[in-house]
C-alpha cells in the first residue's frame, strides 16, 4: 500500500513537472516567436447567448430559402415536392475556428447582470450583481485587462458600445464602483482612464444625479479629449487627434444608439465605429478594443425578437471589420466574440406552433418596440385614437392583420385580437405597472402593454417565444479566431475568459 502511494506521488510529481514544463514553454513561446497577439478585439453581445445568434442565423437562412415554408413538418411529405430546409446562414463569428461555452453565474445569482458578468470577463473575479470591478464588500478594486494592457504594455485601448459609454459593460473595462448606477462617477473614471478611443452612445447623467456637477463632456475636454457629437466630425477624426470620444449623432432611447432596425442607411452603425477605432488605435505596440452590442439585451428584455435579430446581425457586421483587419495581420491578431449572459429566455420554438417555424414573418416588422412607443403610442394617447385605427398602423409596421385570407399566417385570431384590444385600452390610459395583477405582470412586464403584446404575437406567429423579461442562467458562447484561439475551446467559467486572455498576453 505504502509503495503504491509512493509510486502515485512520484507519478503525480512527474506529471506536475511535465505540466509546468509545457506551460512554461508556452509562455516562453508567447514572448519570443509571435504566438502572443498584439491586436486583440473583444466583442460582447449584451444578452447574447445561443438563442440570440442562432435565431439570427436561422432567420437569415429562412429568408434566402425559397421553399422553406414548403419543407415545414406540418406539410405532409408527399406534398413537399422535394422541398428541404437549407438551414441557417452563419453570422461572421459562427465560422470561427474555435468555440467554447462559459457559465455566467455571479456571487448572488444564477441569472446575473451585466455589471458582475463584465467584471468577470474584464478581471477574472466574481462579484455581486450591480457591482463593477469591486469585491463583494464594495471596497477592494480589481484592475481590468484593458487597464493592465494600457499600463504594462503601453497598448492603446478602445471602448465602443451601442448603448451609453458609462453603462455597465463598457464601464467594466475602466471603472470601479460599488453600484453600476453611479453613472457620473463612472464617467469621471472614463475620463481618468486616458484610453485613446471611446465611441457609441451618449453618457448618462452628464451633470450628476442632482444636476449640480460639472458637465462630463466639458471635463473630458479639459483632460485633453477631443469630443465629437456629429457624424461628419467623427468621419474626420484620425490617429493624429489624440484621445477621442465620439458620440453618435442619432441618439435614441436613453441616449443609446438607435436600434439597428430603425437605423437609416447613411447613419453610422457599430461596424463604422470599429473601422474608425482601428484607424485611431493602430500602432506598432498593439491595441485592445472592446465593442459591445448593447441593444441585443434591451430588445430581449422587451421581448422584441426582430429587433434582437437585427442588432445581433449588426454585431456580426462589426466583427467582420475585425476579420478583415486580421486578414492583413494574420500572425498578430486575436478576435474573441462572446456574450455576458442571456436575456429574455428566448427560444426557437413555441407552444402554439409545434415543430413549425415561420421565421420570415419577422420581416414584416419595420420598427423597434421602442420607436413605436415613442412615435405612435404616445400620439394614440394624445389623439384618443380608436383601436381599429391604431391597428392600421400595426398592419403597416408589423404585418399583423384583422382581416384577410384564412391561410395568411399573419391574420389575427379572435383570441389575439382580444389580447391586443385589452392591451390597447390599458396603453392609452395612464397605467402603473407596479399595480398590475399577476396576469398583467406576466403579459406585459414593465413594458407598454400594446407594443409588448404586438411583438409577443408576431414572435409566436414566427414560432419563437420568450420566457422572461429579465436575464437567465444559460451559458454563453465564446468564439475565437487568430493567435491563441485554441485556448478558448471547452466548457468553463466566465472568469476564465479573463484568465485565458491574461495567459496569452503575458500580463500580471
Ligand atoms: Zn439586461
CSV table of C-alpha atoms and ligand atoms in Angstrom, one decimal:
chain,number,residue,atom,x,y,z
A,1,UNK,CA,0.0,0.0,0.0
A,2,UNK,CA,2.8,2.3,1.0
A,3,UNK,CA,4.8,1.7,-2.1
A,4,UNK,CA,1.7,2.2,-4.2
A,5,UNK,CA,1.1,5.6,-2.6
A,6,UNK,CA,4.8,6.5,-3.1
A,7,UNK,CA,4.5,5.4,-6.7
A,8,UNK,CA,1.4,7.5,-7.2
A,9,UNK,CA,3.1,10.5,-5.6
A,10,UNK,CA,6.1,10.2,-7.8
A,11,UNK,CA,3.9,9.9,-10.9
A,12,UNK,CA,2.0,12.9,-9.8
A,13,UNK,CA,5.2,14.9,-9.2
A,14,UNK,CA,6.4,13.9,-12.7
A,15,UNK,CA,3.1,15.0,-14.2
A,16,UNK,CA,3.2,18.3,-12.4
A,17,UNK,CA,6.7,18.9,-13.6
A,18,UNK,CA,5.6,18.0,-17.1
A,19,UNK,CA,2.7,20.4,-17.0
A,20,UNK,CA,4.9,23.1,-15.6
A,21,UNK,CA,7.4,22.5,-18.3
A,22,UNK,CA,4.8,22.6,-21.1
A,23,UNK,CA,3.1,25.7,-19.6
A,24,UNK,CA,6.5,27.4,-19.1
A,25,UNK,CA,7.3,26.6,-22.6
A,26,UNK,CA,4.1,28.0,-23.9
A,27,UNK,CA,4.7,31.3,-22.1
A,28,UNK,CA,8.2,31.4,-23.5
A,29,UNK,CA,6.9,30.8,-26.9
A,30,UNK,CA,4.4,33.6,-26.5
A,31,UNK,CA,7.1,36.1,-25.6
A,32,UNK,CA,9.5,35.1,-28.2
A,33,UNK,CA,8.1,34.0,-31.5
A,34,UNK,CA,4.9,35.9,-32.2
A,35,UNK,CA,2.5,33.4,-30.7
A,36,UNK,CA,1.0,36.2,-28.5
A,37,UNK,CA,-1.3,38.5,-30.3
A,38,UNK,CA,-0.8,42.3,-30.3
A,39,UNK,CA,-4.1,43.3,-31.8
A,40,UNK,CA,-7.0,42.0,-29.6
A,41,UNK,CA,-10.7,42.5,-30.3
A,42,UNK,CA,-13.2,41.5,-27.7
A,43,UNK,CA,-16.8,41.7,-28.9
A,44,UNK,CA,-19.6,41.3,-26.3
A,45,UNK,CA,-23.2,40.9,-27.3
A,46,UNK,CA,-25.0,42.0,-24.2
A,47,UNK,CA,-27.7,39.4,-23.5
A,48,UNK,CA,-26.4,37.3,-26.4
A,49,UNK,CA,-26.3,33.6,-25.8
A,50,UNK,CA,-27.0,30.7,-28.2
A,51,UNK,CA,-30.7,31.6,-28.9
A,52,UNK,CA,-29.8,35.1,-29.9
A,53,UNK,CA,-27.2,34.4,-32.6
A,54,UNK,CA,-28.8,31.1,-33.7
A,55,UNK,CA,-32.2,32.8,-34.2
A,56,UNK,CA,-30.5,35.5,-36.3
A,57,UNK,CA,-28.7,32.8,-38.4
A,58,UNK,CA,-31.9,30.8,-38.8
A,59,UNK,CA,-33.8,33.9,-39.8
A,60,UNK,CA,-31.2,34.8,-42.4
A,61,UNK,CA,-31.2,31.2,-43.7
A,62,UNK,CA,-35.0,31.1,-43.9
A,63,UNK,CA,-35.1,34.4,-45.8
A,64,UNK,CA,-32.8,33.0,-48.5
A,65,UNK,CA,-34.6,29.7,-48.7
A,66,UNK,CA,-37.3,29.9,-51.3
A,67,UNK,CA,-39.2,26.7,-50.3
A,68,UNK,CA,-38.6,27.0,-46.5
A,69,UNK,CA,-42.3,27.0,-45.7
A,70,UNK,CA,-43.0,24.1,-48.0
A,71,UNK,CA,-40.5,22.0,-46.1
A,72,UNK,CA,-42.2,22.5,-42.7
A,73,UNK,CA,-43.0,19.4,-40.6
A,74,UNK,CA,-46.8,20.1,-40.8
A,75,UNK,CA,-46.7,19.8,-44.6
A,76,UNK,CA,-47.3,16.1,-45.5
A,77,UNK,CA,-44.2,14.7,-47.1
A,78,UNK,CA,-46.0,13.8,-50.4
A,79,UNK,CA,-46.9,17.5,-50.7
A,80,UNK,CA,-43.4,18.9,-50.1
A,81,UNK,CA,-42.4,18.2,-53.7
A,82,UNK,CA,-38.8,17.6,-52.5
A,83,UNK,CA,-38.5,20.9,-50.6
A,84,UNK,CA,-35.8,20.8,-48.0
A,85,UNK,CA,-34.7,23.2,-45.3
A,86,UNK,CA,-31.4,24.8,-46.5
A,87,UNK,CA,-30.5,25.6,-42.8
A,88,UNK,CA,-29.1,28.6,-41.1
A,89,UNK,CA,-26.8,31.2,-42.6
A,90,UNK,CA,-24.0,31.6,-40.2
A,91,UNK,CA,-23.1,35.0,-38.7
A,92,UNK,CA,-19.5,36.1,-39.3
A,93,UNK,CA,-18.2,34.8,-35.9
A,94,UNK,CA,-20.0,31.5,-36.1
A,95,UNK,CA,-17.4,30.4,-38.7
A,96,UNK,CA,-14.5,30.9,-36.3
A,97,UNK,CA,-12.0,28.1,-35.8
A,98,UNK,CA,-12.6,27.8,-32.0
A,99,UNK,CA,-15.7,27.9,-29.9
A,100,UNK,CA,-16.3,27.2,-26.2
A,101,UNK,CA,-19.0,27.9,-23.7
A,102,UNK,CA,-18.8,30.0,-20.5
A,103,UNK,CA,-21.1,29.8,-17.5
A,104,UNK,CA,-22.2,33.1,-16.1
A,105,UNK,CA,-23.4,32.9,-12.5
A,106,UNK,CA,-22.2,35.7,-10.2
A,107,UNK,CA,-21.8,36.0,-6.4
A,108,UNK,CA,-25.5,36.3,-5.8
A,109,UNK,CA,-27.4,34.9,-8.8
A,110,UNK,CA,-27.6,32.2,-11.4
A,111,UNK,CA,-29.3,34.8,-13.6
A,112,UNK,CA,-26.7,37.5,-13.2
A,113,UNK,CA,-26.5,41.1,-14.5
A,114,UNK,CA,-24.1,42.9,-16.9
A,115,UNK,CA,-22.0,44.6,-14.2
A,116,UNK,CA,-20.9,41.4,-12.4
A,117,UNK,CA,-20.5,39.3,-15.6
A,118,UNK,CA,-18.5,42.0,-17.4
A,119,UNK,CA,-16.4,42.3,-14.2
A,120,UNK,CA,-15.6,38.5,-14.5
A,121,UNK,CA,-14.7,38.9,-18.2
A,122,UNK,CA,-12.5,42.0,-17.6
A,123,UNK,CA,-10.8,41.0,-14.3
A,124,UNK,CA,-11.3,37.3,-13.6
A,125,UNK,CA,-13.2,37.9,-10.4
A,126,UNK,CA,-16.8,37.2,-9.4
A,127,UNK,CA,-18.8,39.8,-7.5
A,128,UNK,CA,-22.4,40.7,-6.7
A,129,UNK,CA,-24.9,41.8,-9.4
A,130,UNK,CA,-24.8,45.6,-9.9
A,131,UNK,CA,-21.1,45.9,-8.9
A,132,UNK,CA,-18.4,47.0,-11.3
A,133,UNK,CA,-14.8,45.7,-10.7
A,134,UNK,CA,-15.0,45.7,-6.9
A,135,UNK,CA,-15.3,42.8,-4.4
A,136,UNK,CA,-18.5,41.9,-2.6
A,137,UNK,CA,-17.7,44.4,0.2
A,138,UNK,CA,-17.6,47.1,-2.4
A,139,UNK,CA,-14.1,48.2,-1.2
A,140,UNK,CA,-11.4,46.2,-2.9
A,141,UNK,CA,-10.8,47.3,-6.5
A,142,UNK,CA,-9.9,44.9,-9.4
A,143,UNK,CA,-7.7,46.1,-12.2
A,144,UNK,CA,-9.1,45.3,-15.6
A,145,UNK,CA,-7.4,43.7,-18.6
A,146,UNK,CA,-7.7,46.9,-20.6
A,147,UNK,CA,-6.0,48.9,-17.8
A,148,UNK,CA,-3.2,46.4,-17.5
A,149,UNK,CA,-2.5,46.3,-21.2
A,150,UNK,CA,-2.6,50.1,-21.3
A,151,UNK,CA,-0.1,50.4,-18.3
A,152,UNK,CA,2.1,47.3,-18.6
A,153,UNK,CA,2.4,47.1,-22.4
A,154,UNK,CA,1.7,50.6,-23.5
A,155,UNK,CA,-1.1,49.4,-25.8
A,156,UNK,CA,-3.8,51.7,-27.0
A,157,UNK,CA,-7.3,50.9,-25.8
A,158,UNK,CA,-10.7,51.5,-27.5
A,159,UNK,CA,-14.1,51.0,-25.9
A,160,UNK,CA,-17.2,51.0,-28.1
A,161,UNK,CA,-20.8,50.5,-27.2
A,162,UNK,CA,-24.2,50.9,-28.9
A,163,UNK,CA,-25.6,51.9,-25.5
A,164,UNK,CA,-24.3,54.6,-23.1
A,165,UNK,CA,-20.5,54.6,-22.8
A,166,UNK,CA,-20.9,54.7,-19.0
A,167,UNK,CA,-23.3,51.8,-19.0
A,168,UNK,CA,-22.3,48.6,-17.1
A,169,UNK,CA,-20.5,46.6,-19.8
A,170,UNK,CA,-18.2,49.3,-21.2
A,171,UNK,CA,-17.7,50.6,-17.6
A,172,UNK,CA,-16.3,47.2,-16.6
A,173,UNK,CA,-13.2,47.9,-18.7
A,174,UNK,CA,-12.2,51.2,-17.0
A,175,UNK,CA,-14.4,51.8,-13.8
A,176,UNK,CA,-14.5,50.5,-10.2
A,177,UNK,CA,-17.8,51.2,-8.5
A,178,UNK,CA,-20.0,49.5,-5.9
A,179,UNK,CA,-23.0,50.4,-7.9
A,180,UNK,CA,-23.5,50.4,-11.7
A,181,UNK,CA,-25.9,53.4,-11.2
A,182,UNK,CA,-23.0,55.7,-10.2
A,183,UNK,CA,-23.1,57.0,-13.7
A,184,UNK,CA,-21.4,60.3,-13.0
A,185,UNK,CA,-18.5,58.7,-11.1
A,186,UNK,CA,-18.2,56.1,-13.9
A,187,UNK,CA,-18.0,59.0,-16.4
A,188,UNK,CA,-15.2,60.5,-14.3
A,189,UNK,CA,-13.3,57.2,-14.4
A,190,UNK,CA,-13.8,57.1,-18.1
A,191,UNK,CA,-12.0,60.4,-18.4
A,192,UNK,CA,-9.3,59.4,-15.9
A,193,UNK,CA,-8.6,56.1,-17.9
A,194,UNK,CA,-6.8,58.0,-20.6
A,195,UNK,CA,-7.9,55.3,-23.0
A,196,UNK,CA,-7.4,56.6,-26.6
A,197,UNK,CA,-10.8,55.8,-28.1
A,198,UNK,CA,-14.4,55.8,-26.9
A,199,UNK,CA,-17.3,55.7,-29.3
A,200,UNK,CA,-21.0,55.0,-29.4
A,201,UNK,CA,-24.0,56.0,-27.2
A,202,UNK,CA,-24.0,59.2,-25.1
A,203,UNK,CA,-23.0,59.4,-21.5
A,204,UNK,CA,-25.8,59.1,-18.9
A,205,UNK,CA,-26.2,61.7,-16.1
A,206,UNK,CA,-23.7,64.1,-17.5
A,207,UNK,CA,-24.3,66.6,-14.7
A,208,UNK,CA,-24.7,64.1,-11.9
A,209,UNK,CA,-27.9,62.7,-10.4
A,210,UNK,CA,-28.8,66.1,-8.8
A,211,UNK,CA,-27.8,68.0,-11.9
A,212,UNK,CA,-25.3,70.0,-9.9
A,213,UNK,CA,-22.0,68.8,-11.2
A,214,UNK,CA,-19.6,69.9,-14.0
A,215,UNK,CA,-20.7,68.5,-17.4
A,216,UNK,CA,-18.7,65.3,-18.1
A,217,UNK,CA,-18.0,66.3,-21.7
A,218,UNK,CA,-16.5,69.6,-20.6
A,219,UNK,CA,-14.4,67.7,-18.0
A,220,UNK,CA,-13.3,65.3,-20.8
A,221,UNK,CA,-12.2,68.2,-23.0
A,222,UNK,CA,-10.2,69.8,-20.1
A,223,UNK,CA,-8.4,66.5,-19.7
A,224,UNK,CA,-7.3,66.5,-23.3
A,225,UNK,CA,-10.1,64.5,-25.0
A,226,UNK,CA,-11.5,65.6,-28.4
A,227,UNK,CA,-15.2,65.1,-28.1
A,228,UNK,CA,-17.5,65.0,-31.2
A,229,UNK,CA,-21.2,64.8,-31.5
A,230,UNK,CA,-21.8,64.6,-35.2
A,231,UNK,CA,-21.1,62.0,-37.9
A,232,UNK,CA,-19.2,64.5,-40.1
A,233,UNK,CA,-16.9,65.4,-37.2
A,234,UNK,CA,-16.4,61.7,-36.4
A,235,UNK,CA,-15.6,60.9,-40.0
A,236,UNK,CA,-12.7,63.5,-39.9
A,237,UNK,CA,-11.1,62.0,-36.8
A,238,UNK,CA,-7.6,60.4,-37.4
A,239,UNK,CA,-5.0,59.0,-35.1
A,240,UNK,CA,-3.4,62.4,-35.0
A,241,UNK,CA,-6.3,63.7,-32.9
A,242,UNK,CA,-5.1,62.0,-29.8
A,243,UNK,CA,-7.6,60.8,-27.2
A,244,UNK,CA,-11.2,61.0,-28.6
A,245,UNK,CA,-14.8,60.4,-27.5
A,246,UNK,CA,-17.2,60.1,-30.5
A,247,UNK,CA,-20.8,60.3,-29.5
A,248,UNK,CA,-23.3,59.1,-32.1
A,249,UNK,CA,-25.3,61.8,-33.8
A,250,UNK,CA,-28.6,60.0,-33.8
A,251,UNK,CA,-29.2,59.1,-30.2
A,252,UNK,CA,-32.5,57.3,-29.4
A,253,UNK,CA,-33.9,55.8,-26.2
A,254,UNK,CA,-31.9,56.7,-23.1
A,255,UNK,CA,-29.3,58.3,-25.3
A,256,UNK,CA,-28.2,55.0,-26.8
A,257,UNK,CA,-27.6,54.5,-30.5
A,258,UNK,CA,-30.7,53.6,-32.5
A,259,UNK,CA,-31.8,50.0,-32.8
A,260,UNK,CA,-30.4,48.6,-36.0
A,261,UNK,CA,-34.0,48.0,-37.2
A,262,UNK,CA,-34.5,51.8,-37.0
A,263,UNK,CA,-31.2,52.9,-38.4
A,264,UNK,CA,-31.1,54.8,-41.7
A,265,UNK,CA,-28.6,53.5,-44.3
A,266,UNK,CA,-26.4,56.6,-44.2
A,267,UNK,CA,-26.2,56.6,-40.4
A,268,UNK,CA,-23.2,55.1,-38.8
A,269,UNK,CA,-23.7,51.7,-37.2
A,270,UNK,CA,-21.5,49.7,-34.8
A,271,UNK,CA,-19.2,48.5,-37.7
A,272,UNK,CA,-18.4,52.1,-38.6
A,273,UNK,CA,-17.2,52.8,-35.1
A,274,UNK,CA,-15.0,49.7,-35.2
A,275,UNK,CA,-13.5,50.9,-38.6
A,276,UNK,CA,-12.8,54.3,-37.1
A,277,UNK,CA,-11.4,52.7,-34.0
A,278,UNK,CA,-8.8,50.7,-35.9
A,279,UNK,CA,-7.8,53.9,-37.7
A,280,UNK,CA,-7.3,55.7,-34.4
A,281,UNK,CA,-5.7,52.9,-32.4
A,282,UNK,CA,-3.4,51.2,-34.9
A,283,UNK,CA,0.2,51.4,-33.8
A,284,UNK,CA,3.3,49.1,-33.7
A,285,UNK,CA,3.0,48.3,-30.0
A,286,UNK,CA,-0.5,46.9,-30.1
A,287,UNK,CA,-4.1,47.7,-29.2
A,288,UNK,CA,-7.1,46.2,-27.3
A,289,UNK,CA,-10.6,47.0,-28.5
A,290,UNK,CA,-13.8,46.1,-26.7
A,291,UNK,CA,-17.0,46.5,-28.7
A,292,UNK,CA,-20.4,45.9,-27.1
A,293,UNK,CA,-23.6,45.2,-29.0
A,294,UNK,CA,-25.7,46.6,-26.1
A,295,UNK,CA,-29.2,46.7,-27.6
A,296,UNK,CA,-29.5,42.9,-28.1
A,297,UNK,CA,-30.1,42.9,-24.4
A,298,UNK,CA,-32.5,45.8,-24.5
A,299,UNK,CA,-34.6,44.2,-27.3
A,300,UNK,CA,-34.7,40.9,-25.5
A,301,UNK,CA,-35.8,42.5,-22.2
A,302,UNK,CA,-38.7,43.9,-24.2
A,303,UNK,CA,-39.3,40.5,-25.9
A,304,UNK,CA,-38.8,42.2,-29.3
A,305,UNK,CA,-37.3,39.3,-31.4
A,306,UNK,CA,-37.0,41.1,-34.7
A,307,UNK,CA,-35.0,44.0,-33.1
A,308,UNK,CA,-32.8,41.5,-31.3
A,309,UNK,CA,-32.1,39.7,-34.5
A,310,UNK,CA,-31.2,42.9,-36.4
A,311,UNK,CA,-28.9,44.1,-33.6
A,312,UNK,CA,-27.2,40.7,-33.5
A,313,UNK,CA,-26.6,41.0,-37.2
A,314,UNK,CA,-25.1,44.5,-36.6
A,315,UNK,CA,-22.7,42.9,-34.1
A,316,UNK,CA,-21.8,40.3,-36.7
A,317,UNK,CA,-21.1,43.1,-39.2
A,318,UNK,CA,-18.9,44.8,-36.7
A,319,UNK,CA,-16.9,41.6,-36.1
A,320,UNK,CA,-16.5,41.3,-39.9
A,321,UNK,CA,-14.5,44.6,-39.8
A,322,UNK,CA,-12.1,42.9,-37.3
A,323,UNK,CA,-11.9,39.8,-39.5
A,324,UNK,CA,-10.9,42.0,-42.5
A,325,UNK,CA,-8.2,43.7,-40.3
A,326,UNK,CA,-6.9,40.2,-39.3
A,327,UNK,CA,-6.5,39.2,-42.9
A,328,UNK,CA,-3.8,41.9,-43.2
A,329,UNK,CA,-2.3,41.0,-39.7
A,330,UNK,CA,-2.8,37.2,-39.5
A,331,UNK,CA,0.1,36.5,-37.2
A,332,UNK,CA,-0.7,39.3,-34.8
A,333,UNK,CA,-4.5,39.4,-34.2
A,334,UNK,CA,-7.0,37.6,-31.9
A,335,UNK,CA,-10.7,38.1,-32.2
A,336,UNK,CA,-13.0,36.9,-29.3
A,337,UNK,CA,-16.8,37.1,-29.5
A,338,UNK,CA,-18.9,36.3,-26.5
A,339,UNK,CA,-22.0,37.4,-24.5
A,340,UNK,CA,-22.2,38.4,-20.9
A,341,UNK,CA,-25.4,36.5,-20.1
A,342,UNK,CA,-28.6,35.5,-21.9
A,343,UNK,CA,-31.6,37.9,-21.8
A,344,UNK,CA,-35.3,37.0,-22.1
A,345,UNK,CA,-35.1,33.2,-22.2
A,346,UNK,CA,-35.5,33.3,-25.9
A,347,UNK,CA,-36.3,30.0,-27.6
A,348,UNK,CA,-36.6,28.8,-31.2
A,349,UNK,CA,-39.9,27.1,-30.9
A,350,UNK,CA,-43.3,28.0,-29.4
A,351,UNK,CA,-46.0,26.0,-27.6
A,352,UNK,CA,-48.6,27.1,-30.2
A,353,UNK,CA,-46.6,26.2,-33.4
A,354,UNK,CA,-45.4,22.6,-32.5
A,355,UNK,CA,-42.4,21.8,-34.7
A,356,UNK,CA,-43.0,24.5,-37.3
A,357,UNK,CA,-41.3,27.9,-37.5
A,358,UNK,CA,-42.2,30.8,-39.8
A,359,UNK,CA,-39.2,33.0,-39.2
A,360,UNK,CA,-39.6,35.1,-42.3
A,361,UNK,CA,-42.8,36.7,-40.9
A,362,UNK,CA,-40.4,38.8,-38.7
A,363,UNK,CA,-39.5,40.6,-41.9
A,364,UNK,CA,-42.9,42.3,-41.5
A,365,UNK,CA,-41.7,44.3,-38.5
A,366,UNK,CA,-40.3,47.6,-39.7
A,367,UNK,CA,-39.8,49.4,-36.4
A,368,UNK,CA,-38.4,48.7,-32.9
A,369,UNK,CA,-40.9,48.4,-30.0
A,370,UNK,CA,-39.2,51.5,-28.5
A,371,UNK,CA,-39.7,53.7,-31.6
A,372,UNK,CA,-43.3,52.5,-31.9
A,373,UNK,CA,-43.9,53.5,-28.2
A,374,UNK,CA,-42.4,56.9,-28.8
A,375,UNK,CA,-43.7,57.8,-32.2
A,376,UNK,CA,-47.1,56.1,-32.3
A,377,UNK,CA,-48.5,55.1,-28.9
A,378,UNK,CA,-47.8,58.5,-27.4
A,379,UNK,CA,-49.9,60.0,-30.2
A,380,UNK,CA,-52.7,57.5,-29.7
A,381,UNK,CA,-52.9,58.7,-26.2
A,382,UNK,CA,-53.0,62.4,-27.2
A,383,UNK,CA,-55.5,61.9,-30.1
A,384,UNK,CA,-57.6,59.3,-28.3
A,385,UNK,CA,-57.2,57.1,-31.5
A,386,UNK,CA,-59.6,54.2,-31.8
A,387,UNK,CA,-58.3,50.6,-31.6
A,388,UNK,CA,-59.3,50.0,-35.2
A,389,UNK,CA,-57.3,52.9,-36.4
A,390,UNK,CA,-54.3,52.0,-34.4
A,391,UNK,CA,-54.5,48.5,-35.9
A,392,UNK,CA,-54.0,50.1,-39.4
A,393,UNK,CA,-50.5,51.2,-38.2
A,394,UNK,CA,-49.9,47.7,-36.7
A,395,UNK,CA,-50.6,46.2,-40.1
A,396,UNK,CA,-48.2,48.6,-41.8
A,397,UNK,CA,-45.4,48.3,-39.3
A,398,UNK,CA,-45.8,44.7,-38.0
A,399,UNK,CA,-47.8,42.9,-40.7
A,400,UNK,CA,-50.5,41.7,-38.3
A,401,UNK,CA,-53.9,41.8,-39.9
A,402,UNK,CA,-57.5,42.0,-38.6
A,403,UNK,CA,-58.9,40.9,-42.0
A,404,UNK,CA,-57.6,38.7,-44.8
A,405,UNK,CA,-57.5,35.3,-46.3
A,406,UNK,CA,-57.7,32.4,-43.8
A,407,UNK,CA,-54.4,30.8,-44.9
A,408,UNK,CA,-52.4,34.1,-44.3
A,409,UNK,CA,-50.3,33.3,-41.2
A,410,UNK,CA,-50.4,37.0,-40.2
A,411,UNK,CA,-54.2,37.0,-39.9
A,412,UNK,CA,-55.0,37.6,-36.2
A,413,UNK,CA,-57.3,35.1,-34.4
A,414,UNK,CA,-60.2,36.3,-32.2
A,415,UNK,CA,-58.1,35.4,-29.2
A,416,UNK,CA,-55.2,37.5,-30.4
A,417,UNK,CA,-57.4,40.4,-31.2
A,418,UNK,CA,-58.9,40.3,-27.7
A,419,UNK,CA,-55.4,40.3,-26.2
A,420,UNK,CA,-54.5,43.3,-28.4
A,421,UNK,CA,-57.6,45.2,-27.6
A,422,UNK,CA,-57.2,44.7,-23.8
A,423,UNK,CA,-53.6,45.8,-24.0
A,424,UNK,CA,-54.5,48.9,-26.2
A,425,UNK,CA,-57.1,50.1,-23.7
A,426,UNK,CA,-54.6,49.9,-20.9
A,427,UNK,CA,-51.9,51.6,-23.0
A,428,UNK,CA,-53.8,54.7,-23.7
A,429,UNK,CA,-54.8,55.1,-20.1
A,430,UNK,CA,-52.1,56.1,-17.6
A,431,UNK,CA,-51.2,52.7,-16.3
A,432,UNK,CA,-48.9,51.8,-13.4
A,433,UNK,CA,-47.1,48.5,-13.8
A,434,UNK,CA,-46.5,48.4,-10.0
A,435,UNK,CA,-50.2,47.9,-9.5
A,436,UNK,CA,-50.6,45.1,-12.1
A,437,UNK,CA,-52.4,41.9,-11.4
A,438,UNK,CA,-50.4,38.7,-11.6
A,439,UNK,CA,-51.8,38.2,-15.1
A,440,UNK,CA,-50.9,41.7,-16.3
A,441,UNK,CA,-47.4,41.2,-14.9
A,442,UNK,CA,-46.9,38.1,-16.9
A,443,UNK,CA,-48.4,39.6,-20.0
A,444,UNK,CA,-46.6,42.9,-20.1
A,445,UNK,CA,-43.7,43.0,-17.6
A,446,UNK,CA,-42.8,46.7,-17.3
A,447,UNK,CA,-43.3,47.4,-21.0
A,448,UNK,CA,-46.0,49.2,-22.8
A,449,UNK,CA,-48.9,46.7,-22.9
A,450,UNK,CA,-49.8,47.3,-26.5
A,451,UNK,CA,-46.3,47.2,-28.1
A,452,UNK,CA,-45.2,44.2,-26.0
A,453,UNK,CA,-48.5,42.3,-27.0
A,454,UNK,CA,-47.8,43.1,-30.7
A,455,UNK,CA,-44.2,41.7,-30.5
A,456,UNK,CA,-45.4,38.7,-28.5
A,457,UNK,CA,-48.0,37.8,-31.1
A,458,UNK,CA,-45.6,38.4,-34.0
A,459,UNK,CA,-42.8,36.3,-32.3
A,460,UNK,CA,-45.3,33.5,-31.7
A,461,UNK,CA,-46.5,33.5,-35.3
A,462,UNK,CA,-42.8,33.2,-36.3
A,463,UNK,CA,-42.6,30.2,-34.0
A,464,UNK,CA,-40.4,31.7,-31.3
A,465,UNK,CA,-41.0,32.8,-27.7
A,466,UNK,CA,-39.5,34.4,-24.6
A,467,UNK,CA,-39.9,33.1,-21.0
A,468,UNK,CA,-38.7,36.2,-19.1
A,469,UNK,CA,-38.3,40.0,-19.2
A,470,UNK,CA,-35.0,39.6,-17.3
A,471,UNK,CA,-31.7,37.7,-17.7
A,472,UNK,CA,-31.5,34.0,-17.5
A,473,UNK,CA,-28.8,31.5,-16.5
A,474,UNK,CA,-28.0,30.0,-19.9
A,475,UNK,CA,-24.3,29.7,-20.7
A,476,UNK,CA,-22.8,32.0,-23.4
A,477,UNK,CA,-20.7,31.0,-26.3
A,478,UNK,CA,-17.1,32.1,-26.7
A,479,UNK,CA,-15.9,32.2,-30.3
A,480,UNK,CA,-12.2,32.8,-31.0
A,481,UNK,CA,-10.2,33.3,-34.1
A,482,UNK,CA,-6.5,34.1,-34.5
A,483,UNK,CA,-3.4,33.8,-32.3
A,484,UNK,CA,-4.2,31.7,-29.3
A,485,UNK,CA,-7.7,30.7,-30.5
A,486,UNK,CA,-7.4,27.1,-29.2
A,487,UNK,CA,-7.3,28.2,-25.6
A,488,UNK,CA,-11.0,29.2,-25.9
A,489,UNK,CA,-12.3,25.7,-26.7
A,490,UNK,CA,-14.1,23.9,-23.9
A,491,UNK,CA,-16.7,24.5,-21.2
A,492,UNK,CA,-15.5,26.8,-18.5
A,493,UNK,CA,-16.4,29.7,-16.1
A,494,UNK,CA,-16.7,33.3,-17.4
A,495,UNK,CA,-13.8,34.3,-15.2
A,496,UNK,CA,-11.6,32.0,-17.4
A,497,UNK,CA,-12.2,34.3,-20.4
A,498,UNK,CA,-10.1,36.8,-18.5
A,499,UNK,CA,-7.6,34.1,-17.3
A,500,UNK,CA,-7.1,32.8,-20.9
A,501,UNK,CA,-6.6,36.3,-22.3
A,502,UNK,CA,-4.1,37.2,-19.4
A,503,UNK,CA,-2.2,33.9,-20.0
A,504,UNK,CA,-2.0,34.6,-23.7
A,505,UNK,CA,-1.0,38.2,-23.3
A,506,UNK,CA,1.5,37.6,-20.5
A,507,UNK,CA,0.0,40.2,-18.2
A,508,UNK,CA,0.3,40.1,-14.4
B,1,LIG,ZN1,-30.1,43.4,-19.4
